[in-house]
Amino acid sequence: MSAPASRLVPFGTILAFALLPAARAADAPWRPFSPDSPWNQPIAPDAPADRDSARLVDELASRGPLLINIKDWSIPVYFVDADSTPKHDVGDLRPGVYGAGFEFPRQIPIPAGAQASPPTEGDSDQHLAIIDRQKNLEWGMWWARQDEHGRWWTGLGAVTDLSSSGVAPPWFASAREFDSHRARASGFPLIAGLILREEIAAGEIPHALVFAYDRCRSAFFIPPASTAQVTRPDIQNSSGIPMGGRIQLDPAWDVENSGLSRSGKIIARALQRYGAYCGDFAGANVLYAENSPEAVAAWSGVLDKEELTRVFTPEMIRRHFRVLDLAEILPGQNLEVPGPYVLAFSVRGESARAEIDHLTRTIIVSRPADRRAAMKATATWTTHPREARVTLNGQPAPTSPTIDLTDTTRLTLTTPEGRSSTWTIVGREADREAARQTPRRFFADDSFWNQPIPADAKIDSRTARWIRLLESEPTGENFLVNSKQWTIPVYEVDRFTPVHHIGLLAITPEEKIRWHTDRATFGHGPGFDYVPIPAAASPDPKADSHLAVVDWERNLVWDMWALSRNLDGSWKSATGMVYAADGPGVFSTEQLGVRDGESVHFHGPSRAAGVPAVAGLIRYDEVAAGEIRHKIAAASRFCAYKEFVFPAAWTDGFTEGGIPEGTVIQLDPALDLSQFKLTREERIVCVALQRYGMVLVDIAQGQPIYAEGLWGHPGKSWDGKLDHGPGGISKIPYRHFRMLQAGPVTRQGDGRSKFAPVWEAP
């Protein structure tokens, strides 16, 4: 709730601390809150840094040097005897918006002549703190002002017991949400972390400080913050330090020879011993010093706003600061992603906490690296609201629910009012270094997609007929590689990639006829809503407009079909799924909920066969490394009408007696590849087609196999490596391929080809 810091212009020749009460100048400085308060606890020598400390500090440093707000955009503090100070019936500028202790009837002790923090260029938080040290009370106000009749008003006021820890309960744990609020955006009392004159006079700041900057993580907090009330669109869903995050100056940094003044050294030592908590938004990297008119006059010649700037430069901040472990980050009330929320999640026997991402509604649970170990675990969780009804994969959660850590679990919360949210739970190996492969491949080692074809695999008895069907291809083409269009680009993301809400693409009246539906939209799968998308990401330029993103660290994949940007920069798609990157790589027809005759696209999958869009995709890095270790995705004009086999969960085929989607097609392993003019990369693909085969996952106007689209990936190109044709793979006749015998045939599927021409569909 703060705005940019401005320069202090020292004025007058007033002696330092001339206005400071003499009786306290020689005493140990007064300190609010209990001794065990987080504000008064020194940082333990073994306190861990956050895993993202370097990145967070780098972003903090990129915002500029460290300043101290003194003259403006800070907190004026008035110490009073509440019993003898005039009382004021302070009104609400926002009726009903007030914190704990500010209920009506309201009598707030405000001394005559008190001033809120003065406006700068017509703007200010206009904070005001009234403190009674004997009663251990703070009356803190934001947007405080006095009208022409002398009545005081405030945008939010609260009373804090200064003998307590100074930490309000989180907003979701308060009987009345505003009881968690204070005049700071973080829910901090105004006195918390403030640099006081008497502390500098005594030579010690015996508590943590408070800081603010312009990239604090919007709408998220950790204790001792109790909320996050920053509502600036320019930092929405930012990935900076959240409210309550704590930074520390390296205790080994040489304060004495730093070039700082006496006051600067006192502040630096406090930053070493106690650190500083993120408490607000500001236009620069700022600490806060009390700034009543009396205090501003007394600071002259003692504490210069710019004095820290000369030493605490961006480079110095990068080298000598760290962010302490942020632990579990909690959602604030103004989080863009609506509740209900999962606040905590754990599984029995796991020491590492689950990682909850409230933006993408994902929960990452640690699991053993050895997949032969027990992979089912009893789960417990805490929700807001607590009375939310919980289902797991569409079924009511039992008393002691067990989740499968090798697959994706969907946890859905529904409030008594009917609001709901679905969370995706995936397991992740605790030692991610051990889990990394170069190059990485999607899905578990025992996934269908990653199994080589056995030497004794049975050939389907219909192979000869199906080969003749392929040979009837009207274009005369053989299998081709789609690498520049009609394929899927894959982008790698992490926790700091901007997250976007993906809206649903509306179906036009003409499309309703083609798709034989009365639905208003296609469909997103369970848990699909907010997706991390890099700024440079671009979907397939052709009508399918596929795009997939993978977060290897969090073990998650999101894929979409018909993705596009709106004029306002937001995104929409026809379909969307989220699933485990190292899961089985198959979807269940039953769980998708698709009904015979309709398209699977109404239920989330981007591939018509109801398989993950990244399944079988030829990746650039694996080809560059010299080996493809999985089956390859392919499509055909001649997919069977309403017939599919595992791993397909559906089909959009329209050829009676055609090849069922899900069928594995193998290039004859005895075929001598040297007789074909293949590039190194094409030979790698052909070897994979011999060892692993290809899987029909869609229909197409021809017989393409799919290599990832490389637009948006500078330095990578398929040119001269995997060409669409002529030559190379496209010269291998269909007679060198064979179809493998599959499991049971499911006779259901998309029936729209009976009502509209297939190739007119988008």
mmCIF file of N, CA, C and O in Angstrom, residues 86 135 175 257 260 274 290 342 346 360 410 449 453 460 476 508 515 532 542 582 617 629 654:
data_model
loop_
_atom_site.group_PDB
_atom_site.id
_atom_site.type_symbol
_atom_site.label_atom_id
_atom_site.label_comp_id
_atom_site.label_asym_id
_atom_site.label_seq_id
_atom_site.Cartn_x
_atom_site.Cartn_y
_atom_site.Cartn_z
ATOM 1 N N PRO A 86 -6.940 13.199 24.211
ATOM 2 C CA PRO A 86 -8.302 13.363 23.678
ATOM 3 C C PRO A 86 -8.708 12.168 22.818
ATOM 4 O O PRO A 86 -7.911 11.648 22.036
ATOM 5 N N LYS A 135 0.128 0.768 28.367
ATOM 6 C CA LYS A 135 -0.955 -0.176 28.105
ATOM 7 C C LYS A 135 -0.572 -1.229 27.057
ATOM 8 O O LYS A 135 -1.338 -2.160 26.793
ATOM 9 N N ALA A 175 -12.258 -15.511 12.675
ATOM 10 C CA ALA A 175 -13.714 -15.583 12.605
ATOM 11 C C ALA A 175 -14.253 -14.496 11.683
ATOM 12 O O ALA A 175 -15.236 -14.689 10.969
ATOM 13 N N ASN A 257 34.255 -1.732 8.610
ATOM 14 C CA ASN A 257 35.040 -1.118 7.531
ATOM 15 C C ASN A 257 34.215 -0.903 6.259
ATOM 16 O O ASN A 257 34.757 -0.850 5.164
ATOM 17 N N LEU A 260 30.012 2.924 6.230
ATOM 18 C CA LEU A 260 28.737 3.437 6.723
ATOM 19 C C LEU A 260 28.950 4.366 7.912
ATOM 20 O O LEU A 260 29.932 4.246 8.660
ATOM 21 N N TYR A 274 18.942 -9.796 12.846
ATOM 22 C CA TYR A 274 17.499 -10.040 12.820
ATOM 23 C C TYR A 274 16.913 -10.096 11.403
ATOM 24 O O TYR A 274 15.836 -10.665 11.197
ATOM 25 N N GLU A 290 10.655 6.134 11.539
ATOM 26 C CA GLU A 290 9.501 6.924 11.983
ATOM 27 C C GLU A 290 9.581 8.333 11.401
ATOM 28 O O GLU A 290 10.663 8.910 11.262
ATOM 29 N N VAL A 342 -6.575 -25.553 -0.812
ATOM 30 C CA VAL A 342 -5.837 -26.519 -0.001
ATOM 31 C C VAL A 342 -4.703 -25.740 0.657
ATOM 32 O O VAL A 342 -3.839 -25.194 -0.023
ATOM 33 N N SER A 346 -0.074 -33.395 3.259
ATOM 34 C CA SER A 346 1.054 -34.267 3.593
ATOM 35 C C SER A 346 0.640 -35.715 3.409
ATOM 36 O O SER A 346 -0.554 -36.045 3.402
ATOM 37 N N THR A 360 -1.502 -22.553 -9.959
ATOM 38 C CA THR A 360 -1.825 -23.628 -10.896
ATOM 39 C C THR A 360 -2.649 -24.737 -10.244
ATOM 40 O O THR A 360 -2.993 -25.710 -10.904
ATOM 41 N N ARG A 410 -6.738 -36.306 -8.708
ATOM 42 C CA ARG A 410 -7.501 -35.051 -8.728
ATOM 43 C C ARG A 410 -8.262 -34.921 -7.409
ATOM 44 O O ARG A 410 -9.072 -35.772 -7.057
ATOM 45 N N TRP A 449 4.504 -46.160 -23.291
ATOM 46 C CA TRP A 449 5.215 -45.394 -24.316
ATOM 47 C C TRP A 449 6.701 -45.694 -24.340
ATOM 48 O O TRP A 449 7.354 -45.506 -25.370
ATOM 49 N N ILE A 453 9.510 -52.934 -28.247
ATOM 50 C CA ILE A 453 8.678 -54.022 -28.752
ATOM 51 C C ILE A 453 9.423 -55.343 -28.547
ATOM 52 O O ILE A 453 10.575 -55.489 -28.980
ATOM 53 N N ASP A 460 -0.556 -58.304 -36.121
ATOM 54 C CA ASP A 460 -2.000 -58.375 -36.313
ATOM 55 C C ASP A 460 -2.311 -59.038 -37.661
ATOM 56 O O ASP A 460 -1.676 -58.729 -38.682
ATOM 57 N N GLY A 476 -0.463 -40.177 -52.584
ATOM 58 C CA GLY A 476 0.647 -41.021 -52.991
ATOM 59 C C GLY A 476 1.818 -40.971 -52.042
ATOM 60 O O GLY A 476 2.870 -41.568 -52.314
ATOM 61 N N THR A 508 -18.757 -21.593 -32.399
ATOM 62 C CA THR A 508 -19.662 -20.794 -33.219
ATOM 63 C C THR A 508 -20.835 -21.653 -33.689
ATOM 64 O O THR A 508 -20.769 -22.893 -33.670
ATOM 65 N N TRP A 515 -19.460 -30.088 -35.506
ATOM 66 C CA TRP A 515 -19.113 -30.959 -34.394
ATOM 67 C C TRP A 515 -20.324 -31.705 -33.847
ATOM 68 O O TRP A 515 -20.194 -32.470 -32.891
ATOM 69 N N PRO A 532 1.418 -21.987 -16.629
ATOM 70 C CA PRO A 532 2.616 -21.178 -16.855
ATOM 71 C C PRO A 532 2.976 -21.177 -18.338
ATOM 72 O O PRO A 532 3.185 -22.243 -18.929
ATOM 73 N N LYS A 542 -0.700 -23.580 -37.554
ATOM 74 C CA LYS A 542 -1.837 -24.107 -38.278
ATOM 75 C C LYS A 542 -3.069 -24.154 -37.357
ATOM 76 O O LYS A 542 -3.002 -23.853 -36.162
ATOM 77 N N ASP A 582 6.116 -37.795 -15.328
ATOM 78 C CA ASP A 582 6.651 -39.159 -15.250
ATOM 79 C C ASP A 582 5.589 -40.159 -14.819
ATOM 80 O O ASP A 582 5.881 -41.200 -14.235
ATOM 81 N N LEU A 617 6.024 -37.740 -28.928
ATOM 82 C CA LEU A 617 6.568 -36.628 -29.699
ATOM 83 C C LEU A 617 8.086 -36.771 -29.821
ATOM 84 O O LEU A 617 8.785 -37.027 -28.838
ATOM 85 N N ARG A 629 14.121 -43.022 -27.104
ATOM 86 C CA ARG A 629 13.863 -44.157 -26.220
ATOM 87 C C ARG A 629 12.371 -44.291 -25.896
ATOM 88 O O ARG A 629 11.985 -44.528 -24.760
ATOM 89 N N PHE A 654 -12.851 -42.327 -39.031
ATOM 90 C CA PHE A 654 -14.106 -42.371 -39.786
ATOM 91 C C PHE A 654 -14.104 -43.438 -40.878
ATOM 92 O O PHE A 654 -15.007 -43.488 -41.719
#
